[in-house]
Tab-separated table of C-alpha atoms in Angstrom:
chain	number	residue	atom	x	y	z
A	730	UNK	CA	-50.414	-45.202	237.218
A	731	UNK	CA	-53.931	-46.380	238.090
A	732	UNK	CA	-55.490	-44.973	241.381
A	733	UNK	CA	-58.044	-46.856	243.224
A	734	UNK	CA	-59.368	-44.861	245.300
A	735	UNK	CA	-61.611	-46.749	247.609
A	736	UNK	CA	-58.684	-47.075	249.599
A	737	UNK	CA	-55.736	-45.262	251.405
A	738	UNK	CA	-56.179	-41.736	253.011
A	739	UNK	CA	-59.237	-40.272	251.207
A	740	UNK	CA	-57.780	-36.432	251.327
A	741	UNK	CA	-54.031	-37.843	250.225
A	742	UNK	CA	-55.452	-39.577	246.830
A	743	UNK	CA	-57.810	-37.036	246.567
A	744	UNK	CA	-54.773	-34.316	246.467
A	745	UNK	CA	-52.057	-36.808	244.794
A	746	UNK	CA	-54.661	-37.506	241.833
A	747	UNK	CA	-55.691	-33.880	241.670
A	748	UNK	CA	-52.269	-32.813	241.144
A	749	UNK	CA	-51.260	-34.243	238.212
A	750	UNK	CA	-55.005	-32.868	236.585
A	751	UNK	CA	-54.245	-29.541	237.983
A	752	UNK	CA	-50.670	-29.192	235.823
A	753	UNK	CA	-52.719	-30.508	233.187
A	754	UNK	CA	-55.683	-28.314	233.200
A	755	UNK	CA	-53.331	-25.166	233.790
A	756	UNK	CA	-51.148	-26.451	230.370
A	757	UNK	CA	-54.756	-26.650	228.825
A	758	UNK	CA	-55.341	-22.932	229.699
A	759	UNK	CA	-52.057	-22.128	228.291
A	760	UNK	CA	-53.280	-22.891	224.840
A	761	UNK	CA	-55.331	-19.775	225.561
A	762	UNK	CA	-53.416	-18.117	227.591
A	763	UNK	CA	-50.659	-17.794	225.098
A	764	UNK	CA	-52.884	-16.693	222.599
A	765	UNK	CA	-53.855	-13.933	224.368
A	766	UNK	CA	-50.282	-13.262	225.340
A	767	UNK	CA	-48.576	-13.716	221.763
A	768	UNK	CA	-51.877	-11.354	220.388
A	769	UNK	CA	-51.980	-8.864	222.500
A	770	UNK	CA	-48.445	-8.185	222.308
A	771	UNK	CA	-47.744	-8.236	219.007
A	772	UNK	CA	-50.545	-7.573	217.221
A	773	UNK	CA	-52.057	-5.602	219.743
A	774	UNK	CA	-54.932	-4.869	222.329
A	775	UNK	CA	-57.601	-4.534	219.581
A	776	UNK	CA	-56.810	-8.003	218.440
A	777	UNK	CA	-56.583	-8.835	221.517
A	778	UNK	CA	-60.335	-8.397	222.191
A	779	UNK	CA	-61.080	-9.936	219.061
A	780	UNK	CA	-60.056	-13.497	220.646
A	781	UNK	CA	-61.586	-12.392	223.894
A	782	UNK	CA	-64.814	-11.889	221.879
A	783	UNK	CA	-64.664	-15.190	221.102
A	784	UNK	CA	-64.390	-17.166	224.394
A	785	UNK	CA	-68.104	-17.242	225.174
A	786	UNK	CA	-68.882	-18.675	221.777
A	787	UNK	CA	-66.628	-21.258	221.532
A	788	UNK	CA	-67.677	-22.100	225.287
A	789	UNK	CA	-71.103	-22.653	224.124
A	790	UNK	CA	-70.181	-24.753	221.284
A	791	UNK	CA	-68.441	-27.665	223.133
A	792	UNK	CA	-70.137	-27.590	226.454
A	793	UNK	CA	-72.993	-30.140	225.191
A	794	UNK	CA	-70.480	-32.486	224.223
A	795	UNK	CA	-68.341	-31.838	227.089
A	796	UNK	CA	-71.159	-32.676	229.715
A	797	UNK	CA	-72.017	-35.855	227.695
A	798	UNK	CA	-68.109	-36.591	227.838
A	799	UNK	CA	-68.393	-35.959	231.677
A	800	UNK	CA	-71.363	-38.552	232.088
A	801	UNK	CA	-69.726	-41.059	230.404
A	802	UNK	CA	-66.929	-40.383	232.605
A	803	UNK	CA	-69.104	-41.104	236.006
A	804	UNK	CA	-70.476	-44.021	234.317
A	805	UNK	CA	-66.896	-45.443	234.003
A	806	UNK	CA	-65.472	-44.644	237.571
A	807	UNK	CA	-68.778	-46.645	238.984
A	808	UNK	CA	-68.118	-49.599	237.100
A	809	UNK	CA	-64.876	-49.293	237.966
A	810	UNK	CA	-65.349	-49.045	241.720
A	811	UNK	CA	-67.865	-52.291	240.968
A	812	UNK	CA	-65.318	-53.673	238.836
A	813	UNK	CA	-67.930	-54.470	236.372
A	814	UNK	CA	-65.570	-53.859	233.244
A	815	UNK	CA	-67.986	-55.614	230.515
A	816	UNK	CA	-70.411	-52.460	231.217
A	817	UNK	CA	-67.038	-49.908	231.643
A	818	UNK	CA	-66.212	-51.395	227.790
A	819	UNK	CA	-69.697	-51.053	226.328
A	820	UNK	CA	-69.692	-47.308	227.799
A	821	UNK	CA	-66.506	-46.477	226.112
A	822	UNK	CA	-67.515	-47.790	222.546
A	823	UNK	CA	-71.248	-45.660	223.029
A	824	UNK	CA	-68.821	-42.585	224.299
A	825	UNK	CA	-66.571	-42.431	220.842
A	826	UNK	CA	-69.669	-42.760	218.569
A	827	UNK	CA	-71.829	-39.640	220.716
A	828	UNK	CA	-68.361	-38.010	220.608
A	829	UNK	CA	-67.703	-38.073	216.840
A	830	UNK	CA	-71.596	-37.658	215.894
A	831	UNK	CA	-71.999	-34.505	218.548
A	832	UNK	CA	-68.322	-32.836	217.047
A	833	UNK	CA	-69.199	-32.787	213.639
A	834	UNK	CA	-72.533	-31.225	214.063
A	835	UNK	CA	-71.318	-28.837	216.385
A	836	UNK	CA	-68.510	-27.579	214.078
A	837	UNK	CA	-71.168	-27.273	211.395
A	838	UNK	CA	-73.446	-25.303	213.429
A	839	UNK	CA	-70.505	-23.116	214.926
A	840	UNK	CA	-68.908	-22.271	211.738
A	841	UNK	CA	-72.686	-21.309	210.109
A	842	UNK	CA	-73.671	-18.957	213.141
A	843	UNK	CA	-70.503	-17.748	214.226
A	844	UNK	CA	-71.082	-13.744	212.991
A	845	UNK	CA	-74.534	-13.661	213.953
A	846	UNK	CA	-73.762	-14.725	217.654
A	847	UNK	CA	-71.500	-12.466	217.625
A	848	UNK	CA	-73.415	-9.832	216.086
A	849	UNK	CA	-76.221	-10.818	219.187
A	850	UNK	CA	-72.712	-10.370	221.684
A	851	UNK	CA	-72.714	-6.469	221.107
A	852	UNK	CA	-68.945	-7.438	219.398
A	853	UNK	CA	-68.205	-4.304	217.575
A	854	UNK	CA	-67.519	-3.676	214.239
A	855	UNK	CA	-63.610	-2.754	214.978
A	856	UNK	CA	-63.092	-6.397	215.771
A	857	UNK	CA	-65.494	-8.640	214.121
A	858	UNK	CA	-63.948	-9.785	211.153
A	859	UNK	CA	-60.783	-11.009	212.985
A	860	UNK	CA	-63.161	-12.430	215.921
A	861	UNK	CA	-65.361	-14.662	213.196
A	862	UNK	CA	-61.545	-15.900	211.510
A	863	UNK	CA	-60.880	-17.241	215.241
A	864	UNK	CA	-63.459	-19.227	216.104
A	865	UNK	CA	-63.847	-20.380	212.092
A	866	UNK	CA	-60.396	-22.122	212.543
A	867	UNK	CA	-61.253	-23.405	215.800
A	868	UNK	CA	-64.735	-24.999	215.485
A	869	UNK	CA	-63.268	-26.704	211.943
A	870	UNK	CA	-61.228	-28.832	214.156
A	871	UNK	CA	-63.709	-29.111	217.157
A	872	UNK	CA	-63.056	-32.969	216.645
A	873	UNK	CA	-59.884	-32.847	218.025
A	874	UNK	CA	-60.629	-31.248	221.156
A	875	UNK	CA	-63.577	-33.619	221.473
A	876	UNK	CA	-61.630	-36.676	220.607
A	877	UNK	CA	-58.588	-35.112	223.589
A	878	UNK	CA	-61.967	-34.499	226.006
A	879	UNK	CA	-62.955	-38.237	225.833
A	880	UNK	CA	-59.704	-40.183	226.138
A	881	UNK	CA	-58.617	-38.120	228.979
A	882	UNK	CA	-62.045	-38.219	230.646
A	883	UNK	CA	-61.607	-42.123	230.340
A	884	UNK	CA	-58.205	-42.037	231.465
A	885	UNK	CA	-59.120	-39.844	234.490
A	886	UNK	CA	-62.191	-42.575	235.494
A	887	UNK	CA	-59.801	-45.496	235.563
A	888	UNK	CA	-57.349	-43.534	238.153
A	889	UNK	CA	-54.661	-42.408	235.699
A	890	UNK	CA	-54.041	-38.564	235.328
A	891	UNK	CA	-51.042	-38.488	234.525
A	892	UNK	CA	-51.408	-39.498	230.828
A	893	UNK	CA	-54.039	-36.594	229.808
A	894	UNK	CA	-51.035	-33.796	231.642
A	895	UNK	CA	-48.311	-35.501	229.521
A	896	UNK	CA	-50.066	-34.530	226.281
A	897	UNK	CA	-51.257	-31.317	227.551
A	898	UNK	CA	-47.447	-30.729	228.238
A	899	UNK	CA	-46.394	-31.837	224.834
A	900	UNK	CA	-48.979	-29.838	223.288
A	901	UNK	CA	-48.905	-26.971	225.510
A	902	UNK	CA	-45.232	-26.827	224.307
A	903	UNK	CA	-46.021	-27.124	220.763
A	904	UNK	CA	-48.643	-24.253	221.059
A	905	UNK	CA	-46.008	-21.777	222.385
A	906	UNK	CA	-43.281	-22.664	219.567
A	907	UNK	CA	-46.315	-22.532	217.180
A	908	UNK	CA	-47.766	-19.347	218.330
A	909	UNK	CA	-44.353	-17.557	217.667
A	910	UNK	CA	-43.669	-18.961	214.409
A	911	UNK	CA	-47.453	-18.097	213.249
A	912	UNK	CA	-47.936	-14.501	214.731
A	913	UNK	CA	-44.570	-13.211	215.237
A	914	UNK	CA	-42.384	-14.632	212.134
A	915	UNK	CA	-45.005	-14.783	209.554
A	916	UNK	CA	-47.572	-12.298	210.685
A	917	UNK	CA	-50.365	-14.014	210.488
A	918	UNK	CA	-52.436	-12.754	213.331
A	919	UNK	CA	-55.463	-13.775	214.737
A	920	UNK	CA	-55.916	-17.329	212.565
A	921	UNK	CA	-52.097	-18.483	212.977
A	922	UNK	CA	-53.053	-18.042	216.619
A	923	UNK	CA	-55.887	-20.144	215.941
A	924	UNK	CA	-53.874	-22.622	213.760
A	925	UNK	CA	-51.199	-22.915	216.236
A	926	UNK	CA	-54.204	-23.745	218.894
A	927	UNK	CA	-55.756	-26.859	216.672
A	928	UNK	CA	-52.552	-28.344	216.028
A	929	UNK	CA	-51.982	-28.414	219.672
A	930	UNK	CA	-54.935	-29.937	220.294
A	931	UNK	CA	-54.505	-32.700	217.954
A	932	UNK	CA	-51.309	-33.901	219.148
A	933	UNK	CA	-52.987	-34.377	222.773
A	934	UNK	CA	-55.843	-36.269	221.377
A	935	UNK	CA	-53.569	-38.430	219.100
A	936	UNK	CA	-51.072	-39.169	222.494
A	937	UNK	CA	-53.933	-40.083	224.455
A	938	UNK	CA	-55.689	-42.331	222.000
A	939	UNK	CA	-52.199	-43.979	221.569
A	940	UNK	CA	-51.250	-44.250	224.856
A	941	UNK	CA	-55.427	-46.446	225.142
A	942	UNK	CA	-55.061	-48.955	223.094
A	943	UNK	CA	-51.195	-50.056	223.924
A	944	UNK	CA	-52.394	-50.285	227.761
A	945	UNK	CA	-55.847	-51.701	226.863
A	946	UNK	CA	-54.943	-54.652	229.038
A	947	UNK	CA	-53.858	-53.217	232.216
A	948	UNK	CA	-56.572	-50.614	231.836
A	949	UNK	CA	-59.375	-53.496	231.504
A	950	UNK	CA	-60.319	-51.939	228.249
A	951	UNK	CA	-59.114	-55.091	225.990
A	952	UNK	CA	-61.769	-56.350	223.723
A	953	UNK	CA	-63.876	-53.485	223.080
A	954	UNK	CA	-65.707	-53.744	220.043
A	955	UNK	CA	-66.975	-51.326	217.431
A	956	UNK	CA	-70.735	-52.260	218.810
A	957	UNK	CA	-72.556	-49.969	221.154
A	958	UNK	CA	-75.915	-50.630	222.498
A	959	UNK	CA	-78.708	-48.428	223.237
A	960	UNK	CA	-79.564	-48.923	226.434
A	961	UNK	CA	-75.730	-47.715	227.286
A	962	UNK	CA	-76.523	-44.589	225.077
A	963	UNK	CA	-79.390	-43.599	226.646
A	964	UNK	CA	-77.838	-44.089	229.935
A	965	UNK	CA	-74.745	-41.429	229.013
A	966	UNK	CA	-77.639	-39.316	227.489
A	967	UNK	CA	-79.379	-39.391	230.746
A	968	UNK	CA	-76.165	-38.840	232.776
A	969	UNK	CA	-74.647	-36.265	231.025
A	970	UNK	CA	-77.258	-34.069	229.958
A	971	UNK	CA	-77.833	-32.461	233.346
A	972	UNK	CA	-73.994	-31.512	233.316
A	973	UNK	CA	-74.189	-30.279	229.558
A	974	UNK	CA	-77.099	-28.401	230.356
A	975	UNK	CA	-75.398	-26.987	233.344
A	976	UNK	CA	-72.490	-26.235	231.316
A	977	UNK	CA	-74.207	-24.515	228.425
A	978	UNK	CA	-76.236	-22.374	230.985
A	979	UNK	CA	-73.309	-21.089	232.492
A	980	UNK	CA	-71.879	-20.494	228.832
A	981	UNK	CA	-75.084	-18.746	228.284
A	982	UNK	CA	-74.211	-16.673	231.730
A	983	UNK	CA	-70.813	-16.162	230.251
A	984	UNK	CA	-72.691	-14.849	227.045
A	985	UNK	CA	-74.985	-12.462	229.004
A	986	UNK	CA	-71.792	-11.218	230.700
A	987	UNK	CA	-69.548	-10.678	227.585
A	988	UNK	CA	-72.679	-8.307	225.636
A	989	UNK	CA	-72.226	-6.147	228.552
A	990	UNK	CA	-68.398	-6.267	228.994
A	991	UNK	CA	-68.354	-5.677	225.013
A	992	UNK	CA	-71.251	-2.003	225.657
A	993	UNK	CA	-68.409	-0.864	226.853
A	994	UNK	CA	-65.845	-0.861	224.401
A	995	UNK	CA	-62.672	-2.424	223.480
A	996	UNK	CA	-60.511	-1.453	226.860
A	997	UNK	CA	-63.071	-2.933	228.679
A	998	UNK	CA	-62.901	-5.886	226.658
A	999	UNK	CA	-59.006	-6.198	226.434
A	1000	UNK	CA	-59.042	-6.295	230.386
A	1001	UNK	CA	-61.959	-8.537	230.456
A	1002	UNK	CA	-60.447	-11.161	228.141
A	1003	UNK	CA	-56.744	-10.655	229.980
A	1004	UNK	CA	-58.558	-10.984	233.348
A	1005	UNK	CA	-60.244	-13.899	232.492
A	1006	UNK	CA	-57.173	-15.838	231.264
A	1007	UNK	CA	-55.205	-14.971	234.553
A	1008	UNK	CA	-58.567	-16.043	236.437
A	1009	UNK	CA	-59.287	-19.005	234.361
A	1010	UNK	CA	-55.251	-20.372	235.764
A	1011	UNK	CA	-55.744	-19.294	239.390
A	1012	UNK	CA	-58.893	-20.872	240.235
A	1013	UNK	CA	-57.598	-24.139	239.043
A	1014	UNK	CA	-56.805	-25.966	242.234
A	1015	UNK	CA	-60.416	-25.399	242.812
A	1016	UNK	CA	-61.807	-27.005	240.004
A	1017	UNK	CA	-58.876	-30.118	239.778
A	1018	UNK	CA	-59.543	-31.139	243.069
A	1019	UNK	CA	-63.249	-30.809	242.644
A	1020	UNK	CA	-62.991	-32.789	239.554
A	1021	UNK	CA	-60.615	-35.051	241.247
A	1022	UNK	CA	-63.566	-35.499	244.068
A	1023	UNK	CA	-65.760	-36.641	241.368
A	1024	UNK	CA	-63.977	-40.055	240.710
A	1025	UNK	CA	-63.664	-40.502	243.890
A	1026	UNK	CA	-66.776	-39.853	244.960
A	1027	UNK	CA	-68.102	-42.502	241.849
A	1028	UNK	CA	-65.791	-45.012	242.317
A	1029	UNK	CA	-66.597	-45.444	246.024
A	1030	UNK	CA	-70.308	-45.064	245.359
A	1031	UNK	CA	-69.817	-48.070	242.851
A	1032	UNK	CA	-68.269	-49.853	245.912
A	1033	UNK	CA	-70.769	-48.383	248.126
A	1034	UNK	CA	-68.589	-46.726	250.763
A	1035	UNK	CA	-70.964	-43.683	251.346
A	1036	UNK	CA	-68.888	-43.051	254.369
A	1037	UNK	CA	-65.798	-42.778	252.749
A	1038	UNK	CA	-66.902	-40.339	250.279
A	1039	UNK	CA	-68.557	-38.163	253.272
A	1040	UNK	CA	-65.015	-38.054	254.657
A	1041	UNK	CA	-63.521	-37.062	251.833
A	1042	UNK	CA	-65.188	-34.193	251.660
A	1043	UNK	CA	-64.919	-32.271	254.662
A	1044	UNK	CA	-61.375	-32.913	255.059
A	1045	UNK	CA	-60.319	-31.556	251.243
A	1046	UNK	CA	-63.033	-28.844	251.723
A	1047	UNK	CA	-60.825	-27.651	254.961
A	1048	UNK	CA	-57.848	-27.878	252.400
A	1049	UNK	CA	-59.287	-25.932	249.935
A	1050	UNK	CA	-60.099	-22.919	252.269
A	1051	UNK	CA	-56.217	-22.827	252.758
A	1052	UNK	CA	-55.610	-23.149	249.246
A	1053	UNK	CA	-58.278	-20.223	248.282
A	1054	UNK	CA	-56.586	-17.596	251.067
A	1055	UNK	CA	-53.014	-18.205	248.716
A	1056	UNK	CA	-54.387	-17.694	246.018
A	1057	UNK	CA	-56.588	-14.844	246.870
A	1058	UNK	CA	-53.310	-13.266	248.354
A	1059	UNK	CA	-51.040	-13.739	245.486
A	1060	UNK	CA	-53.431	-12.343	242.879
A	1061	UNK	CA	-54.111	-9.203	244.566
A	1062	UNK	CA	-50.576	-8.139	245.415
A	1063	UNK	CA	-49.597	-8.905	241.777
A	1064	UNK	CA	-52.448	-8.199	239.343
A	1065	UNK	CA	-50.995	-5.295	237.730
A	1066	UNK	CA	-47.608	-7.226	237.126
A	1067	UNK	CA	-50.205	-10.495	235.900
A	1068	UNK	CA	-52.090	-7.806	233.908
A	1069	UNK	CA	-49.085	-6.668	232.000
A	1070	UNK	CA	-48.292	-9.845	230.928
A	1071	UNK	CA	-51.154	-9.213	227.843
A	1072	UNK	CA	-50.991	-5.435	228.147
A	1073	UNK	CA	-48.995	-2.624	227.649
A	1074	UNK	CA	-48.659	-0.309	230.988
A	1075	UNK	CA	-48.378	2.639	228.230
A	1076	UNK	CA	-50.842	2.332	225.378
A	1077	UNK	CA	-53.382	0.311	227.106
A	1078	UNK	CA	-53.380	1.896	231.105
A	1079	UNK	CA	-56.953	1.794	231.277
A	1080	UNK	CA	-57.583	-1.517	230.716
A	1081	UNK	CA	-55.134	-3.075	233.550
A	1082	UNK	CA	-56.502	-0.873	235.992
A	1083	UNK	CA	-60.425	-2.608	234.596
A	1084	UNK	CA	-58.886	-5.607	234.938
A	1085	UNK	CA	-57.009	-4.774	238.270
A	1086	UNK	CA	-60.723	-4.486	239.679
A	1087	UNK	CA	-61.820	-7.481	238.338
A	1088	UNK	CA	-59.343	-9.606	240.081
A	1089	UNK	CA	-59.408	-8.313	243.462
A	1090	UNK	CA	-63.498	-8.801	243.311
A	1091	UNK	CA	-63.511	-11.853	241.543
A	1092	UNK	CA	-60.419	-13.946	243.772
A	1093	UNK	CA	-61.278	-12.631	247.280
A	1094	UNK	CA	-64.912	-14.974	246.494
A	1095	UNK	CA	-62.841	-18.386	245.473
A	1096	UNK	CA	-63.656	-19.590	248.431
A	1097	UNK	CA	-67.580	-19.608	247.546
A	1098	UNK	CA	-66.767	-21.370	243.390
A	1099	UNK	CA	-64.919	-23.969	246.515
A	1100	UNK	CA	-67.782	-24.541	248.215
A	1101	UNK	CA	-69.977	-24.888	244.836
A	1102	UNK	CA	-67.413	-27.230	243.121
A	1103	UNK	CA	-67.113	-29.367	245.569
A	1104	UNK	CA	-70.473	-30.398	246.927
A	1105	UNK	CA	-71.326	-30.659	242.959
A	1106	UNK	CA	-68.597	-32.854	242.177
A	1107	UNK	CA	-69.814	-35.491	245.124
A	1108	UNK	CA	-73.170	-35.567	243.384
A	1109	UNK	CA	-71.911	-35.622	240.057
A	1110	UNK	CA	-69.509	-38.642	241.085
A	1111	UNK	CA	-72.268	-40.527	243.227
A	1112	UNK	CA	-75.155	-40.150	240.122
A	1113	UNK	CA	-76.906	-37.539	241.102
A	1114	UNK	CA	-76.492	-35.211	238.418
A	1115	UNK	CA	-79.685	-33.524	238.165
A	1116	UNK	CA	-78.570	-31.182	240.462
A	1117	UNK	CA	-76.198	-30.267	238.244
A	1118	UNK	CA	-78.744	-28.599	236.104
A	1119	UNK	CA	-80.648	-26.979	238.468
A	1120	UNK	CA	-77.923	-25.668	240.306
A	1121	UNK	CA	-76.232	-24.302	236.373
A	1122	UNK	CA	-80.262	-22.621	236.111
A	1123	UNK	CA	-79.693	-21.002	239.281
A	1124	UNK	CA	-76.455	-19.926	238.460
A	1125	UNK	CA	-77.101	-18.663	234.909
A	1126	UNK	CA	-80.112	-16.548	236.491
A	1127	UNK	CA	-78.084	-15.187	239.527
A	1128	UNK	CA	-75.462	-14.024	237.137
A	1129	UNK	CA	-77.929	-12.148	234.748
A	1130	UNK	CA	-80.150	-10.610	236.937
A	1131	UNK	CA	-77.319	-9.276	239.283
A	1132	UNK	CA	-75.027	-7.884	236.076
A	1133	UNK	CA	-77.685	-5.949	234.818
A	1134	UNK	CA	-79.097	-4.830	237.655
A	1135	UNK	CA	-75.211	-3.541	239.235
A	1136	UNK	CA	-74.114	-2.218	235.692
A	1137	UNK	CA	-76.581	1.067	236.097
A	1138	UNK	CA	-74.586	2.393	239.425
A	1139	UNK	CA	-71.372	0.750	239.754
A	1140	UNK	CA	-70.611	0.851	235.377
A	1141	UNK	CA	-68.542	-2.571	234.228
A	1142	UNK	CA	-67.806	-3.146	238.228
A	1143	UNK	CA	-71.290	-3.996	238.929
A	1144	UNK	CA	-70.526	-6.926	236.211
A	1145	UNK	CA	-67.457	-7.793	238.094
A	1146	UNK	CA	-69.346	-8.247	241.357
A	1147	UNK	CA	-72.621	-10.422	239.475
A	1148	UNK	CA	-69.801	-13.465	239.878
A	1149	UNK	CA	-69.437	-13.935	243.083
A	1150	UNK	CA	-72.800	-13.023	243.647
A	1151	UNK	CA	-73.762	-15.876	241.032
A	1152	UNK	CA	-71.493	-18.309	242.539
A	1153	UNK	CA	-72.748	-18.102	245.526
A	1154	UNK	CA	-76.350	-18.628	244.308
A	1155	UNK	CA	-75.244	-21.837	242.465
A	1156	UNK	CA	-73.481	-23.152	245.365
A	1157	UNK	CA	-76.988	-22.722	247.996
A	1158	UNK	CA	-78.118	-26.073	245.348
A	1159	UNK	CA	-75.718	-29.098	246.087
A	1160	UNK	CA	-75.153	-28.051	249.535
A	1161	UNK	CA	-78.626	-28.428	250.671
A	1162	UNK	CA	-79.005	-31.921	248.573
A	1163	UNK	CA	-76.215	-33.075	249.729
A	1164	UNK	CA	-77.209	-32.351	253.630
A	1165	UNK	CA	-81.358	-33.718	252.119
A	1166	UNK	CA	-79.480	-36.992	252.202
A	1167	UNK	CA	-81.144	-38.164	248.615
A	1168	UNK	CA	-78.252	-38.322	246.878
A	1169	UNK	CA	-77.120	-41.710	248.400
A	1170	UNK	CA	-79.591	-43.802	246.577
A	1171	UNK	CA	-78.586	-42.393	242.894
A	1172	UNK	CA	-75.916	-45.400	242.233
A	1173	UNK	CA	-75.577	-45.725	238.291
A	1174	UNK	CA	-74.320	-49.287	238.039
């Protein structure tokens, strides 16, 4: 189904076409999440911080190429909205070749550096051999993921998100049955976890590439060609790096973060890496329907109904509020039970009462990433994404300064409370460009 969302109710396609990228993202997180799950239970919690260990990492090593993937994606929903599909066709051809080019020299890279980052990450001794097997399957296959990251992110431009959550269903599936068979029947640990997650991946890339070119008609897309130009390079370049930057920054954040989390030893890191899963599901809502503000907001720039996309916000912002206090709620009357999902309330005590901490601090604030996603979406959707990138600076230096500087009294606490403290610091950006005005002249297309 293809949205168009210059018209209808802007808060009920804004929520309808979130919802079906919200399953999706949470199945994505499952890959993960199961992981974590599958390790920490039967291997156990040391292994368990050996994939933690490697989160950051593999963060950093497809957020480039994620934020380029994004920029294409804004580029696509404007000439949508304009329904100028010769330029929507050339920017899909210039997207695969980036994609492909930027994978394979990020897999190389990752797979070269992967000990020695984690050396730099403070990721003891106890756990780095099983960490660098991880991320070496992982960042092998890197394609996949990218090749899953661009078809859906085209899919998603055009108004149809239900496509990318049927192959993250599929897949998320496959990842479960895989996980078992890897790590429980043949004891493979750590890299059938890994194994398990790659061939996951590849089946939602492979569904979503499929499901492109038999619906190239109805999705305008027919006759593309294998020729790109490079004046619609340079335009994804220039789109998307602000985004990638902001993403890597906040990787970098996450990076900062995980050296301290790993000073204090491999409890601290279990509940860290279990926290962070159960986080990563929760705040979901917040980021689909941010991300689902983003076409909206670009494919009603491309038709130039700045109005429209004014309306849109305040009224899902109000929603979101609602949906934050739920959440918020939910998490804190059940994070032990969450928490014991990955851990074991006898052998590994200490850790869900870490990670107990880190919930309450981190989802009482959701409301603040709301704020922050949102505003940042609009932009992002309407071309301004340079704010992006200053707000990911701000962000990345909020975070930092306020972890280190809480660690000394409050021990790994103080690096619980640097996030919503950091949050909030990123979110002071888009809100005051948004309310400069300046953003209304940044039309792509």
């Amino acid at each position: 189904m293809i949205y168009d969302m210059t018209k209808g109710s802007p808060l009920k396609m804004i929520l309808s076409f979130s919802v079906p990228m919200l399953i999706g993202n949470i199945f994505q997180q499952v890959y993960n999440f199961v992981d974590a799950a599958v390790v920490g239970k039967f291997v156990g919690a040391q292994s368990l911080a050996a994939v933690g260990a490697t989160s950051t990492l593999m963060m950093l090593a497809i957020c480039f190429m994620m934020g380029l993937t994004n920029g294409a994606g804004i580029i696509i929903s404007q000439c949508f909205g304009k329904r100028s599909f010769a330029e929507m066709r050339r920017t899909v051809t210039s997207l695969i070749y980036i994609v492909v080019g930027i994978s394979v020299l990020t897999s190389t890279a990752g797979i070269i550096f992967a000990r020695p980052l984690l050396r730099l990450l403070n990721t003891p001794d106890s756990v780095i051999d099983e960490s660098v097997r991880y991320v070496t399957v992982i960042l092998s296959f890197v394609t996949t993921t990218a090749a899953y990251n661009a078809s859906g992110a085209i899919l998603r431009s055009l108004g149809d998100s239900r496509t990318p959550l049927y192959a993250l269903i599929i897949a998320a599936i496959l990842n479960v049955g895989l996980d078992l068979l890897f790590v429980v029947v043949f004891r493979t640990g750590v890299t059938g976890a890994a194994a398990a997650t790659v061939i996951a991946q590849m089946v939602s890339a492979v569904f979503c590439i499929t499901h492109i070119v038999r619906h190239r008609r109805e999705l305008n897309l027919e006759g593309i060609t294998r020729h790109t130009d490079k004046k619609t390079i340079i335009k994804i370049f220039r789109t998307g790096l602000p985004a990638a930057l902001e993403s890597c920054l906040i990787a970098l954040g996450t990076m900062s973060v995980q050296r301290l989390v790993n000073s204090f030893g491999e409890m601290t890191m279990a509940a860290y890496t279990a926290s962070t899963k159960i986080d990563s599901i929760a705040i979901m809502p917040v980021i689909s329907i941010g991300m689902s503000l983003s076409v909206f907001s670009g494919q009603n720039m491309g038709a130039g109904n700045i109005e429209r996309i004014k309306s849109g916000l305040y009224r899902t912002l109000a929603a979101l509020m609602g949906i934050c206090i739920v959440l918020a709620t939910v998490i804190v009357i059940f994070r032990a039970q969450l928490l014991g999902m990955f851990l074991d309330k006898n052998t590994a005590a200490e850790a869900i009462n870490i990670g107990s901490r880190y919930l309450t601090i981190v989802c009482i604030a959701y409301f603040v990433a709301a704020v922050m996603r949102s505003y940042l979406n609009v932009l992002r959707g309407a071309g301004d994404v340079n704010t992006s990138a200053i707000s990911g600076i701000t962000e990345l230096a909020a975070r930092i300064l306020f972890a280190y500087i809480l660690v000394r009294p409050f021990g790994s606490t103080g690096i619980w409370i640097a996030t919503p403290l950091a949050w909030a610091a990123g979110a002071a950006v888009p809100v005051a460009r948004y309310y400069s005005g300046k953003w209304k002249d940044k039309k792509l297309v």
